[in-house]
Coordinates of C-alpha atoms in Angstrom, one line a residue:
Chain V
X1 CA 0.2 -0.1 0.4
X2 CA 1.3 3.7 -1.0
X3 CA 2.5 5.9 1.5
X4 CA 0.6 8.8 0.4
X5 CA 2.2 11.6 1.2
X6 CA 5.4 10.7 -0.5
X7 CA 4.1 8.8 -3.6
X8 CA 0.7 10.9 -4.9
X9 CA 2.4 12.7 -7.6
X10 CA 1.0 16.0 -8.9
X11 CA -1.3 15.2 -11.6
X12 CA -1.8 11.9 -10.1
X13 CA -3.8 9.9 -13.2
X14 CA -6.3 7.2 -11.9
X15 CA -5.5 3.4 -11.2
X16 CA -9.3 2.5 -10.8
X17 CA -10.6 4.7 -13.7
X18 CA -14.6 4.2 -13.5
X19 CA -14.9 2.4 -16.6
X20 CA -18.6 3.4 -16.8
X21 CA -18.0 6.1 -18.6
X22 CA -18.4 4.0 -21.5
X23 CA -21.4 2.3 -20.7
X24 CA -23.2 2.1 -23.8
X25 CA -27.1 2.3 -22.6
X26 CA -26.8 5.2 -25.5
X27 CA -23.4 4.5 -27.5
X28 CA -23.3 2.8 -30.2
X29 CA -20.0 1.3 -31.5
X30 CA -19.0 4.6 -33.5
X31 CA -19.1 6.6 -30.3
X32 CA -17.1 4.1 -28.1
X33 CA -14.3 4.7 -30.8
X34 CA -14.4 8.0 -30.8
X35 CA -14.7 8.5 -26.8
X36 CA -11.6 6.2 -26.7
X37 CA -10.0 8.5 -28.9
X38 CA -11.3 11.5 -26.8
X39 CA -10.4 10.2 -23.9
X40 CA -6.8 9.0 -24.8
X41 CA -6.5 12.4 -26.1
X42 CA -7.2 13.9 -22.5
X43 CA -5.4 11.8 -20.6
X44 CA -2.2 12.3 -22.3
X45 CA -2.3 15.7 -23.8
X46 CA -4.6 18.0 -20.9
X47 CA -4.5 15.8 -17.6
X48 CA -1.0 15.9 -16.9
X49 CA -1.2 20.0 -17.5
X50 CA -4.4 20.6 -15.7
X51 CA -2.6 21.9 -12.5
X52 CA -0.4 24.0 -13.8
X53 CA -2.7 25.6 -16.4
X54 CA -5.2 26.6 -13.7
X55 CA -2.5 28.1 -11.3
X56 CA -0.7 30.1 -14.5
X57 CA -3.5 30.9 -15.5
X58 CA -2.4 29.9 -19.3
X59 CA -4.9 29.1 -22.1
X60 CA -3.3 26.4 -23.9
X61 CA -4.1 27.8 -27.4
X62 CA -2.0 25.1 -28.9
X63 CA -3.5 22.2 -27.1
X64 CA -6.9 23.4 -28.6
X65 CA -5.6 23.7 -31.8
X66 CA -4.5 19.9 -31.6
X67 CA -8.1 19.3 -30.5
X68 CA -9.3 21.0 -33.8
X69 CA -7.1 18.6 -35.3
X70 CA -9.3 15.9 -34.0
X71 CA -11.9 17.0 -35.2
X72 CA -13.5 18.3 -31.9
X73 CA -14.2 21.8 -32.8
X74 CA -16.7 21.9 -35.3
X75 CA -18.4 18.6 -34.2
X76 CA -22.2 19.0 -35.0
X77 CA -21.6 21.2 -38.1
X78 CA -22.7 20.2 -41.3
X79 CA -20.4 18.1 -43.2
X80 CA -21.0 20.3 -46.3
X81 CA -19.9 23.1 -44.4
X82 CA -16.2 22.1 -43.1
X83 CA -17.5 20.7 -40.3
X84 CA -17.9 17.3 -39.0
X85 CA -21.3 16.5 -38.9
X86 CA -21.8 14.3 -36.3
X87 CA -24.5 14.2 -33.7
X88 CA -25.5 16.0 -30.1
X89 CA -24.9 12.3 -28.5
X90 CA -21.5 12.4 -30.3
X91 CA -20.3 15.5 -28.4
X92 CA -22.1 14.8 -25.4
X93 CA -19.7 11.9 -25.0
X94 CA -16.8 14.0 -26.6
X95 CA -16.6 16.6 -24.2
X96 CA -17.2 14.3 -21.1
X97 CA -13.9 12.5 -21.9
X98 CA -12.3 15.5 -22.9
X99 CA -13.1 17.1 -19.2
X100 CA -12.2 14.3 -17.4
X101 CA -8.5 15.6 -18.4
X102 CA -9.4 19.5 -18.5
X103 CA -12.5 21.0 -17.3
X104 CA -12.0 24.2 -18.4
X105 CA -10.2 24.0 -21.3
X106 CA -13.0 21.5 -22.6
X107 CA -15.7 23.6 -21.6
X108 CA -13.7 26.6 -24.2
X109 CA -14.2 24.3 -26.8
X110 CA -17.8 24.0 -26.1
X111 CA -18.0 27.8 -26.8
X112 CA -16.1 27.0 -29.7
X113 CA -18.2 24.9 -31.3
X114 CA -21.4 26.5 -30.4
X115 CA -20.8 29.5 -32.3
X116 CA -19.8 27.2 -34.9
X117 CA -22.9 25.8 -35.4
X118 CA -24.3 29.0 -35.2
X119 CA -22.6 30.0 -38.0
X120 CA -23.5 27.1 -39.9
X121 CA -26.8 27.5 -39.1
X122 CA -27.7 30.6 -39.9
X123 CA -24.8 32.3 -41.7
X124 CA -24.7 33.2 -45.5
X125 CA -22.3 30.9 -47.7
X126 CA -19.6 34.0 -47.3
X127 CA -19.8 33.7 -43.3
X128 CA -19.8 30.0 -43.4
X129 CA -16.8 30.2 -46.1
X130 CA -15.1 32.8 -43.9
X131 CA -15.4 31.3 -41.1
X132 CA -15.8 28.1 -40.5
X133 CA -12.6 26.4 -41.9
X134 CA -11.0 28.7 -39.6
X135 CA -13.1 27.5 -36.3
X136 CA -12.0 24.1 -37.7
X137 CA -8.6 24.5 -37.1
X138 CA -8.8 27.3 -33.8
X139 CA -7.4 29.5 -36.5
X140 CA -9.7 31.8 -35.3
X141 CA -11.3 31.4 -31.8
X142 CA -14.6 32.4 -31.4
X143 CA -16.7 34.2 -28.4
X144 CA -20.0 34.5 -27.6
X145 CA -21.3 37.6 -26.9
X146 CA -24.7 37.9 -24.8
X147 CA -24.5 38.7 -21.0
X148 CA -24.3 42.3 -19.6
X149 CA -23.9 44.3 -16.5
X150 CA -27.1 44.6 -16.1
X151 CA -29.0 41.6 -17.4
X152 CA -27.9 38.1 -17.4
X153 CA -31.1 36.2 -16.6
X154 CA -33.0 38.8 -17.9
X155 CA -30.9 38.6 -20.8
X156 CA -33.9 40.0 -23.4
X157 CA -33.6 43.1 -21.1
X158 CA -30.3 43.7 -22.8
X159 CA -29.1 47.7 -23.7
X160 CA -26.3 46.8 -26.3
X161 CA -27.6 48.9 -29.5
X162 CA -26.5 48.3 -33.3
X163 CA -27.6 51.1 -34.8
X164 CA -27.8 51.5 -38.8
X165 CA -25.7 54.0 -40.5
X166 CA -25.2 54.3 -44.3
X167 CA -24.2 50.4 -45.1
X168 CA -22.4 49.6 -41.5
X169 CA -23.7 49.0 -37.8
X170 CA -23.0 50.9 -35.1
X171 CA -22.6 49.5 -31.9
X172 CA -22.5 51.1 -28.4
X173 CA -22.8 48.7 -24.9
X174 CA -21.0 46.3 -22.9
X175 CA -20.9 42.6 -22.5
X176 CA -19.2 41.2 -19.4
X177 CA -17.9 38.0 -18.2
X178 CA -17.5 36.8 -21.8
X179 CA -15.1 33.6 -22.2
X180 CA -12.2 34.0 -24.9
X181 CA -12.4 38.4 -23.6
X182 CA -9.6 40.2 -25.8
X183 CA -8.1 36.5 -26.2
X184 CA -10.7 35.4 -29.4
X185 CA -10.6 37.0 -33.0
X186 CA -14.3 37.0 -33.8
X187 CA -17.3 38.1 -31.7
X188 CA -20.5 36.8 -31.9
X189 CA -22.4 39.9 -30.1
X190 CA -26.1 39.3 -29.2
X191 CA -27.7 43.1 -29.5
X192 CA -30.8 44.8 -30.0
X193 CA -31.1 46.5 -33.9
X194 CA -34.7 47.8 -32.5
X195 CA -36.6 48.5 -29.1
X196 CA -37.8 44.7 -29.1
X197 CA -35.6 43.0 -31.8
X198 CA -32.7 41.1 -30.9
X199 CA -30.1 40.6 -33.7
X200 CA -26.2 38.8 -33.9
X201 CA -23.6 40.5 -35.2
X202 CA -20.0 39.5 -36.1
X203 CA -17.6 41.7 -34.8
X204 CA -14.1 40.9 -35.5
X205 CA -11.1 41.6 -32.7
X206 CA -9.6 44.9 -34.0
X207 CA -12.1 46.4 -35.1
X208 CA -11.6 50.3 -34.0
X209 CA -13.9 51.0 -31.0
X210 CA -13.5 47.3 -29.8
X211 CA -11.9 46.8 -26.4
X212 CA -11.8 44.9 -23.4
X213 CA -11.7 44.7 -19.9
X214 CA -9.2 43.4 -17.3
X215 CA -9.1 39.8 -17.3
X216 CA -11.4 38.7 -13.9
X217 CA -9.9 37.1 -11.8
X218 CA -12.4 33.9 -11.0
X219 CA -12.6 31.3 -8.2
X220 CA -12.1 29.0 -11.3
X221 CA -11.6 28.4 -14.8
X222 CA -8.8 29.9 -14.6
X223 CA -7.3 28.5 -18.0
X224 CA -9.9 30.0 -19.8
X225 CA -9.6 34.3 -20.0
X226 CA -12.7 36.0 -19.4
X227 CA -13.4 39.5 -19.7
X228 CA -16.2 42.4 -20.5
X229 CA -16.1 43.3 -23.9
X230 CA -16.8 47.2 -24.7
X231 CA -18.4 48.6 -27.8
X232 CA -17.7 51.9 -28.0
X233 CA -19.3 53.4 -31.7
X234 CA -18.0 50.0 -33.1
X235 CA -18.6 50.0 -36.8
X236 CA -19.0 47.4 -38.9
X237 CA -20.7 46.0 -42.0
X238 CA -23.9 45.2 -42.0
X239 CA -22.8 41.7 -44.1
X240 CA -21.5 41.0 -40.4
X241 CA -25.2 40.0 -39.5
X242 CA -25.2 36.7 -39.3
X243 CA -29.1 35.8 -39.9
X244 CA -32.3 37.9 -40.1
X245 CA -32.2 40.8 -38.0
X246 CA -34.9 39.9 -35.0
X247 CA -33.9 36.3 -35.0
X248 CA -31.3 37.1 -32.4
X249 CA -33.5 35.4 -29.6
X250 CA -34.7 32.5 -31.8
X251 CA -31.4 31.6 -32.6
X252 CA -29.9 31.7 -29.4
X253 CA -32.8 29.2 -28.3
X254 CA -31.7 27.0 -30.6
X255 CA -28.3 27.1 -29.9
X256 CA -29.7 26.9 -25.8
X257 CA -30.5 23.4 -25.3
X258 CA -27.2 22.4 -26.9
X259 CA -25.1 24.4 -25.1
X260 CA -26.9 23.5 -21.6
X261 CA -25.8 19.4 -22.6
X262 CA -22.6 20.5 -23.5
X263 CA -21.7 22.1 -20.0
X264 CA -23.7 19.2 -18.2
X265 CA -21.2 17.1 -20.0
X266 CA -18.6 19.2 -18.9
X267 CA -19.6 18.6 -15.1
X268 CA -20.1 14.6 -16.0
X269 CA -16.0 14.7 -17.2
X270 CA -14.8 16.9 -14.2
X271 CA -16.9 14.5 -11.5
X272 CA -15.7 11.2 -13.0
X273 CA -12.2 12.5 -12.1
X274 CA -12.8 13.6 -8.1
X275 CA -14.8 9.9 -8.6
X276 CA -11.7 8.4 -9.7
X277 CA -9.3 10.1 -7.6
X278 CA -11.2 9.4 -4.5
X279 CA -11.7 5.6 -5.0
X280 CA -8.0 5.3 -5.3
X281 CA -7.5 7.4 -2.2
X282 CA -10.2 5.3 0.0
X283 CA -8.2 2.6 -0.6
X284 CA -4.8 4.2 0.3
X285 CA -5.4 6.2 2.9
X286 CA -5.6 4.3 6.0
X287 CA -6.9 4.9 9.7
X288 CA -7.4 3.0 13.0
X289 CA -6.0 0.3 11.5
X290 CA -8.3 0.0 8.2
X291 CA -8.8 1.5 4.4
X292 CA -10.8 4.3 4.6
X293 CA -12.7 2.1 2.3
X294 CA -13.3 -0.4 5.6
X295 CA -15.6 2.5 7.1
X296 CA -19.4 2.4 6.5
X297 CA -20.0 6.0 6.7
X298 CA -18.4 6.8 4.2
X299 CA -19.0 3.3 1.7
X300 CA -21.9 5.1 1.9
X301 CA -20.8 8.7 0.7
X302 CA -19.7 6.6 -2.2
X303 CA -22.5 4.8 -3.1
X304 CA -24.4 8.0 -3.4
X305 CA -21.5 9.4 -5.4
X306 CA -21.8 6.4 -7.8
X307 CA -25.4 6.7 -8.3
X308 CA -25.6 10.5 -8.4
X309 CA -22.7 10.1 -11.0
X310 CA -24.5 7.6 -13.8
X311 CA -28.4 8.9 -13.5
X312 CA -26.4 11.9 -14.7
X313 CA -24.9 10.6 -17.2
X314 CA -27.8 8.6 -18.6
X315 CA -30.1 12.6 -18.2
X316 CA -27.6 14.0 -19.9
X317 CA -27.4 11.3 -22.7
X318 CA -31.1 11.1 -23.0
X319 CA -31.3 14.9 -23.7
X320 CA -28.9 15.6 -26.1
X321 CA -30.1 11.8 -27.8
X322 CA -33.5 13.9 -27.6
X323 CA -32.3 17.4 -29.5
X324 CA -30.7 14.5 -32.3
X325 CA -34.3 13.3 -32.6
X326 CA -36.0 16.8 -32.7
X327 CA -38.5 15.7 -29.9
X328 CA -40.8 18.1 -28.9
X329 CA -39.8 17.3 -25.0
X330 CA -36.1 18.5 -25.9
X331 CA -35.7 21.7 -24.2
X332 CA -37.6 20.2 -21.0
X333 CA -34.9 17.3 -20.4
X334 CA -32.1 19.8 -21.6
X335 CA -33.0 22.3 -18.9
X336 CA -33.6 19.2 -16.3
X337 CA -30.6 17.2 -17.7
X338 CA -28.3 20.7 -17.2
X339 CA -29.7 21.5 -13.4
X340 CA -29.5 18.0 -12.4
X341 CA -26.5 16.9 -13.3
X342 CA -24.5 20.4 -12.5
X343 CA -25.4 20.0 -9.2
X344 CA -24.7 16.8 -8.6
X345 CA -21.4 16.9 -9.7
X346 CA -20.9 19.8 -8.1
X347 CA -21.6 18.1 -4.9
X348 CA -20.1 14.7 -5.9
X349 CA -16.6 16.7 -6.5
X350 CA -17.2 18.4 -3.1
X351 CA -17.9 14.9 -1.5
X352 CA -15.0 14.1 -2.7
X353 CA -12.6 16.4 -1.2
X354 CA -14.3 16.0 1.7
X355 CA -13.4 11.8 1.6
X356 CA -9.9 13.5 1.0
X357 CA -9.7 15.2 4.1
X358 CA -7.1 17.8 4.8
X359 CA -5.3 16.6 2.0
X360 CA -8.6 17.4 -0.3
X361 CA -7.9 20.9 0.5
X362 CA -4.4 21.3 -1.0
X363 CA -4.5 22.3 -4.5
X364 CA -1.8 19.2 -5.1
X365 CA -4.4 16.5 -4.7
X366 CA -6.4 18.3 -7.5
X367 CA -9.6 17.5 -6.0
X368 CA -10.2 21.1 -5.1
X369 CA -9.5 22.3 -8.5
X370 CA -12.4 20.3 -10.2
X371 CA -15.0 21.9 -7.4
X372 CA -13.3 25.9 -8.1
X373 CA -14.3 24.5 -12.0
X374 CA -17.5 22.5 -11.5
X375 CA -19.0 25.6 -9.4
X376 CA -19.6 28.0 -12.1
X377 CA -21.2 25.5 -14.0
X378 CA -24.3 25.3 -11.8
X379 CA -24.4 29.1 -12.7
X380 CA -23.8 29.6 -16.5
X381 CA -25.8 28.7 -19.3
X382 CA -29.1 29.7 -17.8
X383 CA -28.6 29.7 -13.8
X384 CA -30.6 26.1 -12.1
X385 CA -32.8 28.6 -10.8
X386 CA -33.6 29.3 -14.6
X387 CA -33.8 25.6 -15.3
X388 CA -36.2 25.1 -12.6
X389 CA -38.5 28.1 -14.2
X390 CA -37.9 26.2 -17.6
X391 CA -38.8 23.1 -16.5
X392 CA -41.8 24.1 -14.3
X393 CA -43.4 26.4 -16.8
X394 CA -43.2 23.5 -19.9
X395 CA -44.9 21.2 -17.2
X396 CA -47.3 23.4 -15.5
X397 CA -48.9 25.6 -18.8
Chain P
X1 CA 4.5 -2.7 -51.9
X2 CA 1.8 -4.2 -49.7
X3 CA 2.0 -4.9 -45.8
X4 CA -0.2 -6.9 -43.7
X5 CA -0.3 -5.9 -40.0
X6 CA -1.9 -8.4 -37.5
X7 CA -3.6 -6.8 -34.1
X8 CA -4.9 -8.8 -31.8
X9 CA -7.9 -7.7 -29.2
X10 CA -6.8 -8.1 -25.6
X11 CA -8.1 -7.3 -22.3
X12 CA -7.1 -3.6 -21.7
X13 CA -4.0 -2.9 -19.6
X14 CA -5.3 -0.8 -17.3
X15 CA -8.3 -2.8 -16.1
X16 CA -8.2 -5.1 -12.5
X17 CA -8.2 -8.6 -14.1
X18 CA -10.4 -11.3 -12.3
X19 CA -9.1 -14.8 -12.0
X20 CA -12.1 -17.2 -12.4
X21 CA -10.9 -21.4 -12.7
X22 CA -11.4 -21.4 -16.4
X23 CA -9.0 -18.2 -17.0
X24 CA -9.4 -14.8 -17.1
X25 CA -13.3 -13.5 -16.6
X26 CA -14.0 -11.7 -19.6
X27 CA -17.3 -10.9 -19.3
X28 CA -17.9 -6.7 -19.3
X29 CA -14.0 -6.5 -19.2
X30 CA -12.6 -3.4 -21.0
X31 CA -11.3 -4.8 -24.2
X32 CA -8.5 -2.6 -26.7
X33 CA -6.0 -3.6 -29.2
X34 CA -2.9 -4.8 -28.2
X35 CA -0.5 -1.6 -27.5
X36 CA 2.6 -3.7 -29.5
X37 CA 0.2 -4.3 -33.0
X38 CA -0.8 -0.4 -32.2
X39 CA 2.8 0.2 -32.3
X40 CA 3.0 -2.3 -35.5
X41 CA -0.1 -0.5 -37.0
X42 CA 1.3 3.3 -36.3
X43 CA 5.0 2.1 -38.0
X44 CA 3.0 0.8 -41.1
X45 CA 1.2 4.0 -41.2
X46 CA 4.4 6.2 -41.1
X47 CA 6.1 4.0 -43.9
X48 CA 2.8 4.7 -45.8
X49 CA 3.3 8.5 -45.4
X50 CA 7.0 8.4 -46.2
X51 CA 6.1 6.4 -49.3
X52 CA 7.7 3.5 -48.9
X53 CA 4.3 1.5 -48.6
X54 CA 1.0 1.8 -51.1
X55 CA -1.2 -0.4 -48.7
X56 CA -2.1 -1.1 -45.5
X57 CA -4.2 -4.4 -44.7
X58 CA -4.6 -5.1 -41.3
X59 CA -6.1 -8.7 -39.8
X60 CA -7.3 -9.7 -36.3
X61 CA -8.4 -13.6 -35.6
X62 CA -11.4 -13.6 -33.0
X63 CA -15.1 -13.1 -32.4
X64 CA -17.4 -10.3 -33.8
X65 CA -16.1 -7.8 -31.5
X66 CA -12.6 -7.9 -32.8
X67 CA -14.0 -5.5 -35.6
X68 CA -13.5 -2.9 -32.9
X69 CA -9.4 -3.6 -33.5
X70 CA -9.7 -3.8 -36.9
X71 CA -11.4 -0.6 -37.4
X72 CA -8.9 1.5 -35.2
X73 CA -6.6 0.1 -37.2
X74 CA -8.7 2.0 -40.3
X75 CA -9.1 4.6 -38.3
X76 CA -5.2 5.1 -37.8
X77 CA -4.9 4.3 -41.8
X78 CA -5.0 0.9 -42.7
X79 CA -6.0 1.0 -46.0
X80 CA -8.3 -2.7 -45.7
X81 CA -9.2 -4.9 -43.0
X82 CA -9.7 -8.6 -42.8
X83 CA -11.2 -10.2 -40.3
X84 CA -11.0 -14.0 -39.7
X85 CA -14.1 -15.0 -37.6
X86 CA -13.7 -17.8 -34.9
X87 CA -16.2 -17.8 -31.9
X88 CA -13.3 -19.5 -29.7
X89 CA -11.5 -18.0 -26.6
X90 CA -8.7 -15.7 -28.2
X91 CA -6.3 -15.7 -25.2
X92 CA -6.5 -19.8 -24.9
X93 CA -7.6 -21.1 -27.8
X94 CA -6.3 -18.8 -30.9
X95 CA -2.3 -20.0 -30.1
X96 CA 1.0 -18.8 -31.9
X97 CA 1.2 -21.5 -34.8
X98 CA -2.3 -22.1 -36.1
X99 CA -2.4 -18.1 -36.1
X100 CA 0.9 -18.4 -38.0
X101 CA -0.7 -20.8 -40.5
X102 CA -3.4 -18.7 -41.2
X103 CA -1.7 -15.1 -41.8
X104 CA 0.5 -17.8 -43.8
X105 CA -2.4 -18.3 -45.7
X106 CA -3.2 -14.9 -45.9
X107 CA 0.0 -14.3 -47.1
X108 CA 0.5 -16.4 -49.9
X109 CA -3.3 -15.8 -51.1
X110 CA -2.6 -11.7 -51.2
X111 CA 1.3 -11.5 -51.8
X112 CA 2.5 -9.0 -49.4
X113 CA 6.0 -7.9 -48.9
X114 CA 6.2 -7.0 -45.4
X115 CA 4.4 -8.3 -42.5
X116 CA 4.4 -6.1 -39.6
X117 CA 3.0 -7.2 -35.8
X118 CA 3.5 -6.9 -31.7
X119 CA 6.0 -8.3 -30.5
X120 CA 3.9 -10.2 -28.2
X121 CA 0.4 -9.9 -26.6
X122 CA -0.2 -8.7 -23.6
X123 CA -2.6 -11.5 -22.4
X124 CA -0.1 -14.6 -23.2
X125 CA 2.9 -12.8 -23.8
X126 CA 3.7 -15.9 -26.2
X127 CA 6.2 -13.6 -28.2
X128 CA 6.3 -16.3 -31.0
X129 CA 3.6 -15.6 -33.7
X130 CA 6.4 -13.5 -35.5
X131 CA 8.9 -15.6 -35.6
X132 CA 7.0 -18.9 -36.5
X133 CA 5.4 -16.8 -39.3
X134 CA 8.7 -16.6 -40.9
X135 CA 9.4 -19.9 -40.6
X136 CA 6.4 -21.4 -42.1
X137 CA 7.1 -18.9 -45.0
X138 CA 10.8 -19.0 -45.1
X139 CA 11.2 -15.7 -44.9
X140 CA 14.0 -13.0 -42.9
X141 CA 12.8 -12.0 -39.4
X142 CA 13.7 -9.0 -37.4
X143 CA 12.3 -9.0 -33.8
X144 CA 11.7 -6.4 -31.0
X145 CA 12.3 -3.6 -33.5
X146 CA 13.1 -0.2 -32.4
X147 CA 13.8 1.6 -35.4
X148 CA 12.6 0.3 -39.2
X149 CA 14.3 1.8 -42.3
X150 CA 13.0 0.4 -45.7
X151 CA 15.4 1.3 -49.0
X152 CA 14.8 -0.2 -52.1
X153 CA 13.4 -3.4 -50.8
X154 CA 15.6 -4.0 -48.2
X155 CA 14.8 -3.4 -44.3
X156 CA 17.4 -2.5 -42.0
X157 CA 16.1 -2.7 -38.2
X158 CA 17.6 -2.1 -35.3
X159 CA 16.6 -4.6 -32.6
X160 CA 16.6 -4.5 -29.0
X161 CA 18.4 -7.3 -27.3
X162 CA 19.4 -8.1 -23.7
X163 CA 23.3 -7.4 -24.5
X164 CA 21.7 -3.8 -26.2
X165 CA 20.7 -2.8 -30.3
X166 CA 21.7 -5.2 -32.5
X167 CA 21.1 -3.9 -36.3
X168 CA 19.9 -6.6 -39.0
X169 CA 19.6 -6.1 -43.1
X170 CA 17.5 -8.0 -44.6
X171 CA 15.9 -8.0 -48.3
X172 CA 12.4 -8.0 -48.2
X173 CA 9.7 -9.8 -48.2
X174 CA 10.0 -10.4 -44.4
X175 CA 8.5 -10.4 -40.8
X176 CA 9.4 -7.7 -38.1
X177 CA 7.7 -7.8 -34.8
X178 CA 7.8 -4.5 -33.2
X179 CA 8.9 -3.2 -29.6
X180 CA 7.9 -0.2 -27.3
X181 CA 10.1 2.4 -28.6
X182 CA 9.9 1.8 -32.0
X183 CA 7.2 5.0 -32.4
X184 CA 4.0 6.5 -30.1
X185 CA 1.0 6.1 -31.9
X186 CA -1.0 8.6 -33.0
X187 CA -4.5 9.6 -31.9
X188 CA -7.4 8.4 -34.1
X189 CA -8.9 11.7 -34.8
X190 CA -12.9 12.0 -35.5
X191 CA -12.9 12.7 -39.1
X192 CA -10.3 9.1 -39.5
X193 CA -12.9 7.5 -38.0
X194 CA -15.4 8.7 -39.5
X195 CA -13.7 7.3 -42.9
X196 CA -12.5 4.1 -41.3
X197 CA -16.3 3.1 -41.8
X198 CA -16.1 3.2 -45.3
X199 CA -12.6 1.4 -46.0
X200 CA -13.7 -2.4 -46.7
X201 CA -13.4 -5.2 -44.2
X202 CA -13.3 -8.5 -45.3
X203 CA -14.5 -11.4 -43.7
X204 CA -13.3 -14.9 -43.6
X205 CA -14.2 -17.8 -41.1
X206 CA -11.8 -19.1 -39.6
X207 CA -12.1 -22.8 -40.9
X208 CA -11.2 -21.1 -44.5
X209 CA -7.9 -20.9 -43.4
X210 CA -7.0 -23.1 -40.8
X211 CA -7.8 -24.6 -37.8
X212 CA -7.2 -24.6 -33.9
X213 CA -5.5 -27.8 -32.7
X214 CA -5.2 -26.6 -28.9
X215 CA -2.4 -27.7 -29.3
X216 CA -1.1 -26.5 -25.8
X217 CA -3.4 -26.7 -22.7
X218 CA -4.1 -24.4 -20.5
X219 CA -4.1 -26.4 -16.9
X220 CA -4.3 -23.8 -14.4
X221 CA -4.5 -20.0 -14.2
X222 CA -3.9 -18.1 -11.0
X223 CA -3.7 -15.0 -9.6
X224 CA 0.6 -13.7 -8.3
X225 CA 0.4 -14.4 -4.5
X226 CA 0.2 -11.7 -2.5
X227 CA 2.6 -9.4 -1.5
X228 CA 3.9 -10.3 1.4
X229 CA 4.6 -7.5 4.0
X230 CA 8.3 -6.4 4.0
X231 CA 10.2 -5.1 7.6
X232 CA 12.1 -2.9 8.8
X233 CA 15.7 -4.3 10.5
X234 CA 17.6 -2.8 13.1
X235 CA 20.7 -3.4 11.8
X236 CA 22.8 -5.3 9.3
X237 CA 23.4 -8.4 11.3
X238 CA 19.7 -8.7 11.7
X239 CA 19.7 -7.8 8.1
X240 CA 22.3 -11.0 6.8
X241 CA 20.2 -12.9 9.1
X242 CA 17.1 -12.8 7.5
X243 CA 18.8 -12.6 4.0
X244 CA 20.4 -16.2 5.1
X245 CA 17.2 -17.8 7.0
X246 CA 14.1 -16.2 5.1
X247 CA 15.3 -14.8 1.4
X248 CA 17.7 -17.8 1.5
X249 CA 20.3 -15.6 -1.1
X250 CA 23.5 -18.1 0.5

């Protein structure tokens, strides 16, 4: 048996991996093959560096480019547009596997995928040809701008405005909590084009008037830059409009269900890693002459962790499949999946930290990083409270 | 030039193996391509990228799930695959001499210039198939390859042997078995996994190519003895005494 303090290395890769990530209830052979590729990549190219990226607040653009080469940045963009053309269930499997290695970079990857999807679904040929190949290689990094300092859950109440002027739009306002802010090459900006109409306009970095706040100092997601994006008379040609004027909200809604599955999938991967770390620790750590795994109180906690992880995975995959099948209840299930999985996985990670005792509080043992990274998943992509609004509204209407 | 790469589907090296009286419990166990076989596939793909080979054919012997390893090989870059189907246990009943005979039949049928395979499989660790195949075909062989160069139909292979590194040279056709440090296999990217679906996969029932003789019988499978704890000794005298009486070193 190992002597914990001396033998536990930083970036320990768990011995007793929880194989049920490949539980094939929803997965066919192709899913399993792709999952293996993603998991192998995550364990080799992300997991050993995750702690360092978090500590140094380093945004690993090179690794993201390698992820793109694997086909992971335009997963559900149509093949005809230059994407990989797979479904949401495959995307969920991929994100879950990658976030086993690093939650933060995978979460950023989901944003790239979402932006690419929006250009694919709503862009004209010119926009698709310009951006999708570049998104597909991470030659261009994309950010999605919806939230403002005064409108989070109340997104319809946004103030950023794009006024028509000749053949251009002139944009004024500000967006906050933007992942990739100041680093990304292109920003998909949701803004008002009239008092009621929300539209989506592409703004490239370097456009005069576009500036950024300082990088936010966050609890977690440290490998991903987050900043305010400020628009001071930013002038862009009207050809930068994505889709039709006024369709912005519908576009955002269509992307939301998938975005929720994506973030829930990131929670699953991080939680799986925390779970595996805990399984090793319970075997290795001895107190009162026995391994921790022998104590019933801890066994019960562990049993609950396992059950919650498996059930979270099932509902996320079911919701993903419903989006793929355009099931009428996809929004309901996506909201349930997001709310349930992000809550369960955060609680699992928190419990994992507790089970590690004092060592759980040390950065070296990695489980605290998972707690910090997963915490925000309960907030963004729609707070879990808003998820409950959506769920109840859907059922009680 | 055509290359045949033989791959085997084995128990994943990371899992905890359960031993049953009739052998290893394979029920629900995670299986994967044998790591040395994967290295062989990767080497074949690299030789193709260097334009030294024109076509890579991957072959496996086993039940229906064995096709997973073939699809992995196709996703890494093999052009075609052959699945020799059998329901026999590949970790017990499919034995080196029988495998070598079957591969020899395929070599004769399809005229390969080179056969690449892993040096051994991690389930039975026999390290015999490549050597036997070379013998049956009367071909030169280089085993435990850690470096392969091919120039004008001549293979130059650096072998990792107990004494160090040995370089051998022979005119193709030949058999080369691959060792750990030969290369590091690439990741199968999603586009390649999808392309692999449309690559040709030929299925041949085993009895069309050979027979399983079961000439080696497995009489017992048991887990290694549980490691006994060590002891901290007080001084060198006690150490010497334990080395004599317990470790029986002298």
